[in-house]
Short mmCIF file of C-alpha atoms in Angstrom, two decimals:
data_model
loop_
_atom_site.label_atom_id
_atom_site.label_comp_id
_atom_site.label_asym_id
_atom_site.label_seq_id
_atom_site.Cartn_x
_atom_site.Cartn_y
_atom_site.Cartn_z
CA ALA A 214 1.56 -22.31 -3.40
CA ALA A 215 2.72 -25.71 -2.05
CA GLU A 216 -0.77 -26.82 -2.65
CA LYS A 217 -0.09 -25.41 -6.43
CA GLY A 218 3.43 -27.72 -6.87
CA THR A 219 5.18 -23.34 -6.34
CA GLU A 220 7.13 -22.04 -4.80
CA VAL A 221 7.20 -17.99 -2.76
CA ASP A 222 9.90 -16.23 -4.08
CA TYR A 223 9.63 -13.48 -3.04
CA ALA A 224 6.58 -11.61 -0.07
CA MET A 225 6.60 -8.32 1.19
CA PHE A 226 3.97 -6.92 4.44
CA SER A 227 3.82 -3.74 5.57
CA ARG A 228 1.14 -1.98 7.81
CA LYS A 229 1.10 1.47 9.88
CA ASN A 230 0.59 1.53 12.88
CA TYR A 231 -3.35 0.64 13.59
CA ASN A 232 -6.38 3.61 14.77
CA PHE A 233 -7.25 0.58 16.75
CA PRO A 234 -5.30 -1.80 18.17
CA HIS A 235 -6.91 -3.38 20.92
CA ARG A 236 -9.60 -4.92 18.31
CA GLN A 237 -8.06 -6.39 16.05
CA LYS A 238 -7.21 -9.85 16.23
CA VAL A 239 -4.87 -12.50 16.77
CA PRO A 240 -1.71 -12.19 15.72
CA HIS A 241 -2.44 -8.57 14.68
CA CYS A 242 -1.78 -7.86 18.22
CA SER A 243 1.16 -6.87 17.99
CA PHE A 244 4.54 -6.72 15.50
CA ASP A 245 6.20 -8.80 17.14
CA MET A 246 3.20 -11.48 16.90
CA GLU A 247 2.98 -10.76 13.65
CA LEU A 248 6.63 -11.46 13.36
CA LYS A 249 6.06 -14.68 14.70
CA THR A 250 3.53 -15.94 12.24
CA LEU A 251 5.76 -14.82 9.29
CA ARG A 252 8.74 -16.42 10.53
CA ASN A 253 6.46 -19.92 10.68
CA THR A 254 5.48 -19.61 7.19
CA PHE A 255 8.76 -18.01 5.66
CA GLY A 256 11.64 -19.58 8.21
CA GLU A 257 14.70 -17.31 9.72
CA ALA A 258 15.17 -15.63 5.85
CA GLY A 259 13.20 -12.34 6.27
CA GLU A 260 14.27 -9.18 7.51
CA ASP A 261 11.59 -6.56 9.63
CA TYR A 262 11.82 -3.21 10.17
CA VAL A 263 10.18 -0.98 12.04
CA LEU A 264 9.88 2.95 10.71
CA GLY A 265 8.96 6.06 12.21
CA PRO A 266 10.79 8.28 15.02
CA ARG A 267 9.56 6.22 17.98
CA VAL A 268 7.07 9.32 19.64
CA SER A 269 3.58 9.52 20.58
CA GLY A 270 0.95 10.67 18.54
CA VAL A 271 3.03 10.09 15.34
CA ASP A 272 2.63 6.73 12.65
CA GLU A 273 5.32 4.02 12.11
CA GLU A 274 5.21 1.50 9.53
CA PHE A 275 6.03 -1.62 10.20
CA VAL A 276 8.06 -3.85 7.69
CA TYR A 277 8.89 -7.45 6.97
CA ILE A 278 10.12 -8.74 3.11
CA TYR A 279 10.85 -12.42 2.39
CA GLY A 280 13.31 -12.92 -0.16
CA LYS A 281 14.54 -16.43 -0.92
CA PRO A 282 18.25 -16.41 -0.29
CA GLU A 283 19.12 -17.45 -3.92
CA LEU A 284 17.12 -14.87 -5.94
CA ASN A 285 19.73 -12.14 -7.65
CA ASN A 286 18.97 -9.35 -10.36
CA ASN A 287 17.59 -11.67 -12.63
CA ALA A 288 14.70 -12.88 -10.93
CA GLY A 289 11.80 -11.33 -12.54
CA PHE A 290 10.68 -8.02 -12.45
CA TYR A 291 7.86 -8.59 -8.94
CA TYR A 292 11.10 -8.79 -6.88
CA ASN A 293 13.86 -6.20 -8.49
CA ALA A 294 10.88 -3.59 -9.29
CA PRO A 295 11.54 -0.49 -6.74
CA SER A 296 7.55 -0.24 -4.72
CA PHE A 297 6.22 2.49 -3.81
CA GLU A 298 2.85 2.65 -1.25
CA MET A 299 0.86 5.92 0.56
CA MET A 300 -1.52 4.81 3.60
CA MET A 301 -3.72 7.81 4.15
CA SER A 302 -6.05 8.92 7.20
CA GLU A 303 -7.49 11.60 7.84
CA LEU A 304 -9.37 11.58 4.75
CA ASP A 305 -11.85 15.15 3.08
CA SER A 306 -14.99 13.49 3.48
CA LYS A 307 -17.01 14.80 0.07
CA ALA A 308 -13.56 12.52 -1.47
CA MET A 309 -15.25 9.84 0.41
CA LYS A 310 -18.81 9.73 -0.98
CA ASN A 311 -17.67 8.18 -3.81
CA PHE A 312 -16.99 5.13 -1.44
CA TYR A 313 -20.15 4.87 -0.53
CA ARG A 314 -23.31 2.53 -2.25
CA SER A 315 -25.58 6.24 -3.43
CA ASP A 316 -27.91 7.01 -5.21
CA GLU A 317 -25.51 7.51 -8.17
CA TYR A 318 -23.74 4.07 -7.69
CA VAL A 319 -24.06 2.13 -10.19
CA ASP A 320 -20.85 -1.07 -10.51
CA ALA A 321 -17.76 -0.39 -8.93
CA LYS A 322 -16.06 -0.20 -12.29
CA THR A 323 -17.74 3.28 -12.95
CA THR A 324 -16.34 4.18 -9.57
CA THR A 325 -12.89 2.83 -10.52
CA ARG A 326 -13.19 5.50 -13.90
CA THR A 327 -15.22 8.19 -12.29
CA VAL A 328 -12.19 8.91 -9.36
CA GLY A 329 -9.77 8.77 -11.72
CA LEU A 330 -8.36 4.67 -10.96
CA SER A 331 -8.64 3.21 -14.18
CA ASP A 332 -5.33 4.95 -16.12
CA ILE A 333 -3.37 5.57 -12.66
CA ILE A 334 -0.58 3.20 -13.98
CA PRO A 335 0.19 2.71 -18.18
CA ASP A 336 -2.78 -0.18 -19.64
CA LEU A 337 -4.39 -0.88 -17.13
CA VAL A 338 -6.15 -4.25 -16.70
CA THR A 339 -8.57 -3.83 -13.02
CA ASP A 340 -10.42 -6.20 -10.51
CA GLU A 341 -12.83 -4.51 -8.38
CA VAL A 342 -15.22 -4.56 -6.26
CA MET A 343 -17.67 -2.14 -3.77
CA PHE A 344 -18.45 -3.21 -0.85
CA ASP A 345 -22.60 -2.22 1.06
CA PRO A 346 -22.47 -0.11 2.52
CA CYS A 347 -19.54 1.19 1.87
CA GLY A 348 -15.68 1.00 1.20
CA TYR A 349 -14.20 -0.03 -1.52
CA SER A 350 -11.01 -2.52 -2.96
CA ILE A 351 -9.41 -2.34 -6.51
CA ASN A 352 -6.68 -4.83 -8.01
CA GLY A 353 -5.03 -3.73 -11.41
CA LEU A 354 -2.24 -5.40 -13.43
CA SER A 355 -0.10 -2.93 -16.60
CA THR A 356 -0.31 -5.45 -19.74
CA SER A 357 2.92 -3.24 -21.07
CA GLU A 358 5.10 -2.83 -17.72
CA GLY A 359 3.95 -5.86 -16.11
CA SER A 360 3.56 -3.66 -12.51
CA TYR A 361 0.45 -3.82 -10.39
CA PHE A 362 -1.43 -1.57 -8.24
CA THR A 363 -3.95 -1.82 -4.82
CA VAL A 364 -5.85 0.36 -3.18
CA HIS A 365 -8.00 -0.27 -0.09
CA VAL A 366 -10.50 2.21 1.04
CA THR A 367 -12.21 2.49 4.37
CA PRO A 368 -14.72 5.78 4.02
CA GLU A 369 -16.06 5.44 7.37
CA ASP A 370 -15.52 9.53 9.40
CA HIS A 371 -14.71 7.82 12.02
CA CYS A 372 -11.40 5.76 10.85
CA SER A 373 -10.48 6.75 7.46
CA PHE A 374 -8.13 4.87 5.93
CA VAL A 375 -7.18 4.31 1.78
CA SER A 376 -3.97 2.81 1.09
CA PHE A 377 -1.98 2.92 -2.43
CA GLU A 378 0.47 0.42 -3.12
CA THR A 379 2.00 0.09 -7.15
CA ASN A 380 5.35 -0.90 -7.86
CA SER A 381 4.72 0.91 -11.61
CA ALA A 382 8.42 3.03 -12.98
CA VAL A 383 5.44 5.81 -13.07
CA ALA A 384 5.53 6.11 -9.58
CA PHE A 385 9.04 7.31 -9.16
CA GLU A 386 8.94 9.55 -12.49
CA GLY A 387 9.00 13.32 -10.65
CA ASN A 388 6.11 13.81 -8.27
CA LYS A 389 3.33 13.09 -10.35
CA LEU A 390 1.63 10.04 -8.73
CA ALA A 391 2.40 10.54 -5.57
CA THR A 392 -0.10 14.01 -6.49
CA ARG A 393 -2.53 12.89 -8.01
CA VAL A 394 -2.91 9.52 -5.17
CA ALA A 395 -3.38 12.42 -3.02
CA GLU A 396 -5.97 14.65 -5.05
CA ILE A 397 -7.81 11.13 -5.88
CA PHE A 398 -8.35 10.17 -1.81
CA CYS A 399 -7.38 14.16 -0.83
CA PRO A 400 -6.06 12.88 2.88
CA GLY A 401 -5.15 15.01 5.64
CA LYS A 402 -1.94 13.02 6.24
CA PHE A 403 -0.06 10.03 4.83
CA THR A 404 3.04 7.53 4.96
CA MET A 405 4.59 7.19 2.35
CA VAL A 406 7.34 4.08 2.24
CA CYS A 407 9.68 2.97 -0.80
CA CYS A 408 11.37 -0.39 -1.46
CA PHE A 409 14.17 -0.34 -3.15
CA SER A 410 16.17 -4.11 -4.33
CA SER A 411 19.89 -2.51 -4.02
CA PRO A 412 20.85 1.57 -3.68
CA LYS A 413 21.49 2.21 -7.68
CA GLN A 414 17.55 2.27 -7.66
CA MET A 415 16.63 5.20 -5.80
CA PRO A 416 16.01 8.33 -7.81
CA ALA A 417 17.83 11.35 -6.78
CA GLU A 418 14.69 12.46 -4.84
CA ILE A 419 11.84 10.37 -3.33
CA PRO A 420 8.70 11.58 -4.51
CA LYS A 421 6.55 14.21 -2.33
CA VAL A 422 3.05 15.85 -2.39
CA GLU A 423 2.37 20.23 -2.91
CA GLY A 424 0.63 21.06 0.67
CA PHE A 425 2.18 17.99 2.50
CA SER A 426 5.56 18.72 5.12
CA THR A 427 7.78 16.32 5.83
CA LEU A 428 7.88 15.37 9.66
CA TYR A 429 10.64 12.54 9.42
CA GLU A 430 12.80 10.73 6.61
CA PHE A 431 14.03 8.06 7.66
CA VAL A 432 16.81 6.42 4.47
CA GLY A 433 18.42 2.35 4.96
#
């Protein structure tokens, strides 16, 4: 940002606990080390959270949010719009076959249409990549909302993982979007994180997916 003569107004870093923490490179050996790196970049203005029950075998979510202190309710869509994340694991192998370069593979744009991501939020423009031999990433922008969505897929059975994130208003219109995401990727379990810039933005009910039970819920 500085090289382009601009400043960062808002930044968010989040992740679930790693499947293979001992194999991570610096600074991703621990959340404390990641926080030190973030604070070296953004100073002490950011806030950090660890979400989850701190029970062995249960996923946790680590979140860091930075916003310039002078930002207010007129700061713009990206800062003010609620964000919605689903971190999915134990994914169905049949659903994950879509993200391998098999004999049926055409190109990444075709994969986006085939799996049902091309209209996941309104009026999308997308940029996607299919890795070799497997793996998939996509970024999308809504031309009508000004919202974004981003997905990364790691399809291998022993470490399957999908992250989905958006700030589209569709995410909080009932359970439709969360259900559709679950139908596309078929997770065995997932962590959902919703961030709001004020309590007034919170819907009457956080989105849920039929067939999944809530292990824990944290609101703060």
